[in-house]
Coordinates of C-alpha atoms in Angstrom, one line a residue:
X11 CA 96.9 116.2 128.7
X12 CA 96.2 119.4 128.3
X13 CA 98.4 120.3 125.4
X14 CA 96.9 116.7 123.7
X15 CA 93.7 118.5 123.9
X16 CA 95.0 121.8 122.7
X17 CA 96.6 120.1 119.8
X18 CA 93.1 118.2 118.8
X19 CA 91.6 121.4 119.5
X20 CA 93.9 123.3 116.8
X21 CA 93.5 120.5 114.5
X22 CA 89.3 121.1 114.2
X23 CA 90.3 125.1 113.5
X24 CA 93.1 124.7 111.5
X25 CA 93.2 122.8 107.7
X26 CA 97.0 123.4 107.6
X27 CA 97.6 121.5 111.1
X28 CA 95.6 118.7 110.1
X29 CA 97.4 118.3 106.8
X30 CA 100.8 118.6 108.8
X31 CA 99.8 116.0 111.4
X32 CA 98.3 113.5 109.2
X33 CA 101.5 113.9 106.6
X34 CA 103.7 113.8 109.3
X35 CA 102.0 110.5 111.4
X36 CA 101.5 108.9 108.2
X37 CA 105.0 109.6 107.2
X38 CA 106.5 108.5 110.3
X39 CA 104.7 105.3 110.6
X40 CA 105.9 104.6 106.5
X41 CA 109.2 105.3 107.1
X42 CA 109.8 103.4 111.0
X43 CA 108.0 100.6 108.5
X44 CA 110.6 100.6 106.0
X45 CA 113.3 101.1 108.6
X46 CA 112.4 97.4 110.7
X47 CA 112.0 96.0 107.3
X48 CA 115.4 96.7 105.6
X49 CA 116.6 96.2 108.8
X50 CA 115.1 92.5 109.6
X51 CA 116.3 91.9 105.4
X52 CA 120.1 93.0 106.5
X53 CA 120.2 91.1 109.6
X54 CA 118.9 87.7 107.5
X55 CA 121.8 88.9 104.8
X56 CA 124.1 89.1 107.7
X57 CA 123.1 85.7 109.4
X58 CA 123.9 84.4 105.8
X59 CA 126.9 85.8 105.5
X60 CA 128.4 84.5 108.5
X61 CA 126.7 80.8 108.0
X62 CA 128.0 80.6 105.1
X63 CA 132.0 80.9 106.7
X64 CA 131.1 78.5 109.6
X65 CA 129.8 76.1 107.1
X66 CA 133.4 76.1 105.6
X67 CA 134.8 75.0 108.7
X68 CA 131.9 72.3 109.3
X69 CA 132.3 71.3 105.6
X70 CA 136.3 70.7 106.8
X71 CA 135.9 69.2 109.2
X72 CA 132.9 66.6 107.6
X73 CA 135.5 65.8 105.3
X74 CA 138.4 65.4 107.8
X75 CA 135.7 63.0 109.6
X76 CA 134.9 60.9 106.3
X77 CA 138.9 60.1 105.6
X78 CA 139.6 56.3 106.1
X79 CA 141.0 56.2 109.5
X80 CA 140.3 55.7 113.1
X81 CA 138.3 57.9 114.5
X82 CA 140.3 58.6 117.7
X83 CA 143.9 59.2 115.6
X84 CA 142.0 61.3 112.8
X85 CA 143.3 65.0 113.0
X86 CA 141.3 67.6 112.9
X87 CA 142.7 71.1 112.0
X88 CA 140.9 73.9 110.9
X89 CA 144.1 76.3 110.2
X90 CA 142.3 79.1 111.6
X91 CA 144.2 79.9 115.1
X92 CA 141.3 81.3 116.6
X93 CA 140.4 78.0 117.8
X94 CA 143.2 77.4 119.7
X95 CA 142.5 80.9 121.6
X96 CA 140.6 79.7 124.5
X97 CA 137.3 81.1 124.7
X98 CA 138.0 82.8 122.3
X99 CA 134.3 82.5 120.7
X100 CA 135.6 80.4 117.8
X101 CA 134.9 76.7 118.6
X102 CA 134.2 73.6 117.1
X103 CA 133.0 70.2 118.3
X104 CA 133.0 66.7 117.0
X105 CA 131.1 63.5 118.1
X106 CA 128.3 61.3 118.4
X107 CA 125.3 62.7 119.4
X108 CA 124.9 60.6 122.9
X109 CA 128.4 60.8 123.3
X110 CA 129.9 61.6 126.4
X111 CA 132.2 64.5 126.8
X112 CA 135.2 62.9 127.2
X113 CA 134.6 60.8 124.1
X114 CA 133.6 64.5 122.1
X115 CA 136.5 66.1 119.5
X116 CA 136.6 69.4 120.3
X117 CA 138.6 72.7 119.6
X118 CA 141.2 73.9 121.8
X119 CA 139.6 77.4 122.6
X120 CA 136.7 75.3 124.3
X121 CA 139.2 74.4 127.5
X122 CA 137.0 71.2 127.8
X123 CA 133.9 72.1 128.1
X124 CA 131.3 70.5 125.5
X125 CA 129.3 73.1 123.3
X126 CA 126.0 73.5 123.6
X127 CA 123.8 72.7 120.4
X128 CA 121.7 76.0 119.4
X129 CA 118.3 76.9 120.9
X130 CA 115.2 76.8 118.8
X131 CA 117.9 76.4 115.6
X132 CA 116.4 77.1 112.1
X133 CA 117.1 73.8 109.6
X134 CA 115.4 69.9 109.7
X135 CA 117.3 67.8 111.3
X136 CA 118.6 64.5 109.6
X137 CA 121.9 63.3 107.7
X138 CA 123.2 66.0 105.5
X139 CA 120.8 69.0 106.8
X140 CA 122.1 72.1 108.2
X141 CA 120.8 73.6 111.2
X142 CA 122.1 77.1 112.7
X143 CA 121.2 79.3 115.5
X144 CA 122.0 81.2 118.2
X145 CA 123.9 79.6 121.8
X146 CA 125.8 80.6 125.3
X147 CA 129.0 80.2 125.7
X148 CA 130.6 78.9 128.9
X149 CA 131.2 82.6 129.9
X150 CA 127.6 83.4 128.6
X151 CA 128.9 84.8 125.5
X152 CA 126.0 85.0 122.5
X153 CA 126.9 82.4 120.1
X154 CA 126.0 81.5 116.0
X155 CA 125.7 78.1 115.9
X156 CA 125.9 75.5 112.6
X157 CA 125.8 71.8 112.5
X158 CA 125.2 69.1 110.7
X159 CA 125.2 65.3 111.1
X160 CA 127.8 62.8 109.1
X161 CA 126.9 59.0 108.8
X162 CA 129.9 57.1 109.3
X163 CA 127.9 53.8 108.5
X164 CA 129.4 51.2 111.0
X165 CA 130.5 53.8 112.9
X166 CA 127.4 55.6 113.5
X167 CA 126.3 59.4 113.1
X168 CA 128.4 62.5 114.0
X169 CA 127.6 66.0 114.7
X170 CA 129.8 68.4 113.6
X171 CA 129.0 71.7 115.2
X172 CA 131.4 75.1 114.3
X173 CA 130.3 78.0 116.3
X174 CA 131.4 81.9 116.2
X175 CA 130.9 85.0 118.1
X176 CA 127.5 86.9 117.3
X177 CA 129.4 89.9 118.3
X178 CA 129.9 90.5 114.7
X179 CA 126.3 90.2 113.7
X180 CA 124.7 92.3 116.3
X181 CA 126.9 94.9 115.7
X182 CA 127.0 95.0 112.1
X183 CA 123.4 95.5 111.9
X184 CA 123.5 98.1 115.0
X185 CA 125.7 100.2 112.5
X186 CA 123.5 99.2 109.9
X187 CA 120.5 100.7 111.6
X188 CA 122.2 103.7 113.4
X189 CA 122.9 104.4 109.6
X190 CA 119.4 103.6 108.5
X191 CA 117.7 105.8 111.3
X192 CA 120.0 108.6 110.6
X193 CA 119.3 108.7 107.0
X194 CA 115.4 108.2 107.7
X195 CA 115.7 111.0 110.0
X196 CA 117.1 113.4 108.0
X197 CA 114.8 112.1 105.0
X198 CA 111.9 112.9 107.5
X199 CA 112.7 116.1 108.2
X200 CA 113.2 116.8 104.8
X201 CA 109.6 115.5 103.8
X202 CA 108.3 117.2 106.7
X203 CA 109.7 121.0 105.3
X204 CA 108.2 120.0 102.0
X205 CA 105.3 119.1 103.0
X206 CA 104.9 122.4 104.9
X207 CA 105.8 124.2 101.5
X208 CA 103.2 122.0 99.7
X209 CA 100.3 123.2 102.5
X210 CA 101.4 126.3 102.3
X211 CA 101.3 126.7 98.4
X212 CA 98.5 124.7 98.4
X213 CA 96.4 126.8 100.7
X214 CA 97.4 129.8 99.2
X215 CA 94.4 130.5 97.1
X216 CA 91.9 130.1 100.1
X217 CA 94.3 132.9 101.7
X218 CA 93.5 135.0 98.4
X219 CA 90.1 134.5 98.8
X220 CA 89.8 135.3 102.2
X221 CA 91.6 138.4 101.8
X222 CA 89.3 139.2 98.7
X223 CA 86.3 138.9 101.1
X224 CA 87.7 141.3 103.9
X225 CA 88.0 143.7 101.0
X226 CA 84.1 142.8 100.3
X227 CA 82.8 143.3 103.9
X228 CA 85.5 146.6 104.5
X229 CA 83.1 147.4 100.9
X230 CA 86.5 148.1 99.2
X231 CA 85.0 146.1 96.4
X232 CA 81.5 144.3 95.5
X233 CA 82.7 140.8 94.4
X234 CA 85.9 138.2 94.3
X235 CA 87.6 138.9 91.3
X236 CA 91.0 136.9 90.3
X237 CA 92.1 133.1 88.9
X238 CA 91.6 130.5 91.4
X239 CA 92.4 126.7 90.7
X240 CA 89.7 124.7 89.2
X241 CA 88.4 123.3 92.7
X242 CA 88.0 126.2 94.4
X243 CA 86.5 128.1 91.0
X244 CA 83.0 126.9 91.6
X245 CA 82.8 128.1 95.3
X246 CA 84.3 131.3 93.8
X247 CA 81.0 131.8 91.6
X248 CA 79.1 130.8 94.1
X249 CA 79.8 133.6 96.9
X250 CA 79.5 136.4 93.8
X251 CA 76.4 134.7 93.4
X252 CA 75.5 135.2 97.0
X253 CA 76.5 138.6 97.4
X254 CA 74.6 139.5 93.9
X255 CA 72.0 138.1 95.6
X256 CA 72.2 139.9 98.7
X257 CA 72.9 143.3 96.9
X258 CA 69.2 142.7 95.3
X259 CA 67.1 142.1 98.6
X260 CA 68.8 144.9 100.2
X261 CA 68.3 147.2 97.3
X262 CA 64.3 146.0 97.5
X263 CA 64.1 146.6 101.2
X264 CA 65.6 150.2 101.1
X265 CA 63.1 150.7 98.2
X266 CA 60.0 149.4 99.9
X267 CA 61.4 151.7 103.0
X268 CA 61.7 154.6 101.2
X269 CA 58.3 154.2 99.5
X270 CA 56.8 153.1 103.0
X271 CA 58.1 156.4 104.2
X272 CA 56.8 158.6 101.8
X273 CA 53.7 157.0 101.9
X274 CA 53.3 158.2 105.6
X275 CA 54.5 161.5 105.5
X276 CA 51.9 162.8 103.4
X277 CA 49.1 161.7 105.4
X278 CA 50.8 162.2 108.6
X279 CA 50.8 166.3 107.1
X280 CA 47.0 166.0 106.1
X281 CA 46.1 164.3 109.9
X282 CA 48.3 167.4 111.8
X283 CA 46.7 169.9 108.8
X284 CA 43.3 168.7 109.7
X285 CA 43.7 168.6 113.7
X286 CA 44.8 172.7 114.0
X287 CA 41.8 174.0 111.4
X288 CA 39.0 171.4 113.3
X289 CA 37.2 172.4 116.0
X290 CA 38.4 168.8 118.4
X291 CA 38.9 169.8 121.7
X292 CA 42.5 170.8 122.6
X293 CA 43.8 168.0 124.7
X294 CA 42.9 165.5 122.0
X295 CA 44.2 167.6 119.5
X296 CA 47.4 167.9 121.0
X297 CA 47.6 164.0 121.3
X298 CA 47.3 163.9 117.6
X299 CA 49.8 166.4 116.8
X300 CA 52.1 164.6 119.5
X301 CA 51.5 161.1 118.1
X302 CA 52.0 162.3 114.8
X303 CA 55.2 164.0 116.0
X304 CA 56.3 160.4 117.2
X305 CA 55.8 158.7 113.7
X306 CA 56.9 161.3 111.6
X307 CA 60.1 160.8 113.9
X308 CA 60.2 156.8 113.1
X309 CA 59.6 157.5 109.5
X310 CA 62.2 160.0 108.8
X311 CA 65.1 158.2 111.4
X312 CA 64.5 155.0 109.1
X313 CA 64.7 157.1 106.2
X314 CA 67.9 158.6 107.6
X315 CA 69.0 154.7 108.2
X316 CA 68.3 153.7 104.5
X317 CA 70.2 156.6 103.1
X318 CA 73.5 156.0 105.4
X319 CA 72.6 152.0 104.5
X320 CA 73.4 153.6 101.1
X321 CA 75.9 155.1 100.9
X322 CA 78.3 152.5 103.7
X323 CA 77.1 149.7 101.9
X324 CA 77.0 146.0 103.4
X325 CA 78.0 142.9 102.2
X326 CA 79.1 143.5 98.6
X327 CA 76.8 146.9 98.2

C-alpha cells in the first residue's frame, strides 16, 4: 500500500513518471487487447480448420448412407485407421436420432459406447445443416463434434456425427499464444525504452530551462537566453519579462532608499548641530544626540543593505 501511495505520490512531482505510466498502462491494455483478439480470430480459424476435415468424414459417410441398400448390410468405412483405435479420440456414429444404442452404426474406436451429441453446438438444426461443438468422451476426453442429419425418406432421418480430439485445437492455439505473448512482450519492452527516449528528448528543453534559471538566481546571467521549441517559446518571453520586471522595482526601491537616506542624514546633522550650541538642558540633550545616534544607525545599515543589494544582485539583477 504504501509503495501504491508513493508511486501516486511521485506521479504529482514528476511529468516524466506520469508520461511513463500513462504510455506504459495505456500500452499494456492496447497490446493484451490485440493479443485476446488475434487470439480469439486464430482459435475460430483453427475450429475451421479442423471442421472442415471432420466434415469430410461426415460427408462419407452421408454418402455411404444414401447408396441403395439396406441399412443394416451398408458398409461404412472411413479409410482412416484411427477409428478402429479404440478410444482413440477419432469416432464416428450413425443412426436415427431416437435410436437405441444397439440399433446405432458406430466406429470401432468407440468399444460400444454411443457418442454423445455436442453441448451448446453452434449450427440450426434441420436436414442438411451442420452443427459442431465441443463433447466428453467416455474417458472424459474433450471432444470437437460435427453432425448433420440425412433424410432417408421411408426410412426416416439419420444423424451422422464424426468427432476428433480437441487436443489439437487447444494446443495449437496455446503455441499460438505463447508465440503471440512473447512477441507482444518483447514489442512492449521495446515501446516502453522508446518511450523513455521520447520523454526524455522531449523534456529536454524544460531541463535547459531550468538550468538557465539556476544560472539567473546564482546571478551568473540576467535572462534565459537560447532556442526553445515553439511551445515552450512563449513561457520563455514571459519569465525575461518577469525578471525585467523585477530588475525595475528593485532598481526603484534601492533608489527611493538611497534618496530616503540622504534625505535624513542631513537633518539628522542639523538636529545633533543644533542640540550641542543650544542652551537645552543636558539630559534632554543627550537623548537627542542618542536618538539621533540610533537613526543615523538605521539609515546608514539600510544604506549599507542597498549597496551590497547592488552589487550580489537578486533575481536577474
Amino acid at each position: 500500500m504504501r509503495a501504491v501511495l508513493s508511486l501516486f505520490s511521485l506521479r504529482r512531482r514528476s511529468i516524466a513518471v506520469r508520461l511513463a505510466v500513462s504510455a506504459l498502462l495505456a500500452s499494456s491494455a492496447i497490446l493484451l487487447l490485440a493479443a485476446w483478439i488475434l487470439t480469439t480470430l486464430y482459435r475460430e480459424t483453427t475450429e475451421r480448420a479442423f471442421d472442415s476435415r471432420l466434415l469430410v468424414f461426415a460427408n462419407n459417410l452421408a454418402t455411404d448412407l444414401v447408396t441403395p441398400s439396406d441399412t443394416e448390410s451398408r458398409a461404412f468405412t472411413l479409410g482412416d485407421p484411427r477409428f478402429d483405435l479404440p478410444l482413440s479420440g477419432w469416432y464416428w456414429q450413425v443412426g436415427k436420432p431416437d435410436a437405441r444404442p444397439r440399433d446405432l452404426r458406430t466406429s470401432r474406436s468407440l468399444v460400444g459406447v454411443p457418442l454423445k451429441p455436442a453441448t451448446d453446438p453452434d449450427g440450426k438444426a434441420g436436414v442438411g445443416q451442420i452443427r459442431q461443438g465441443y463433447g466428453r468422451a467416455q474417458d472424459d476426453r474433450l471432444l470437437r463434434i460435427i453432425e448433420r442429419d440425412v433424410d432417408l425418406g421411408e426410412d426416416g432421418r439419420y444423424t451422422v456425427r464424426v468427432a476428433g480430439p480437441a487436443d489439437e485445437i487447444v494446443n495449437d492455439v496455446e503455441r499460438f499464444r505463447n508465440s503471440l505473448f512473447m512477441t507482444f512482450g518483447l514489442l512492449g519492452l521495446s515501446l516502453a525504452l522508446t518511450t523513455l527516449l521520447q520523454i526524455r528528448f522531449g523534456l529536454a528543453p524544460l531541463k535547459k530551462m531550468r538550468a538557465a534559471l539556476g544560472a539567473i538566481r546564482r546571478g551568473e546571467a540576467d535572462r534565459i537566453t537560447g532556442t526553445y521549441p515553439r511551445d515552450i517559446a512563449p513561457l520563455t518571453g514571459e519569465v525575461n519579462l518577469l525578471i525585467e520586471t523585477n530588475r525595475e522595482i528593485l532598481e526603484r526601491a534601492r533608489t527611493q532608499v538611497g534618496n530616503l537616506a540622504h534625505a535624513l542624514k542631513t537633518p539628522l546633522s542639523i538636529i545633533v548641530n543644533e542640540v550641542g550650541a543650544s542652551d537645552a538642558p543636558a539630559d534632554l540633550a543627550e537623548k537627542i544626540r542618542e536618538q539621533a545616534a540610533v537613526m543615523r544607525d538605521q539609515v546608514n545599515y539600510h544604506l549599507d543593505r542597498a549597496r551590497a543589494a547592488a552589487l550580489a544582485g537578486t533575481l536577474g539583477t
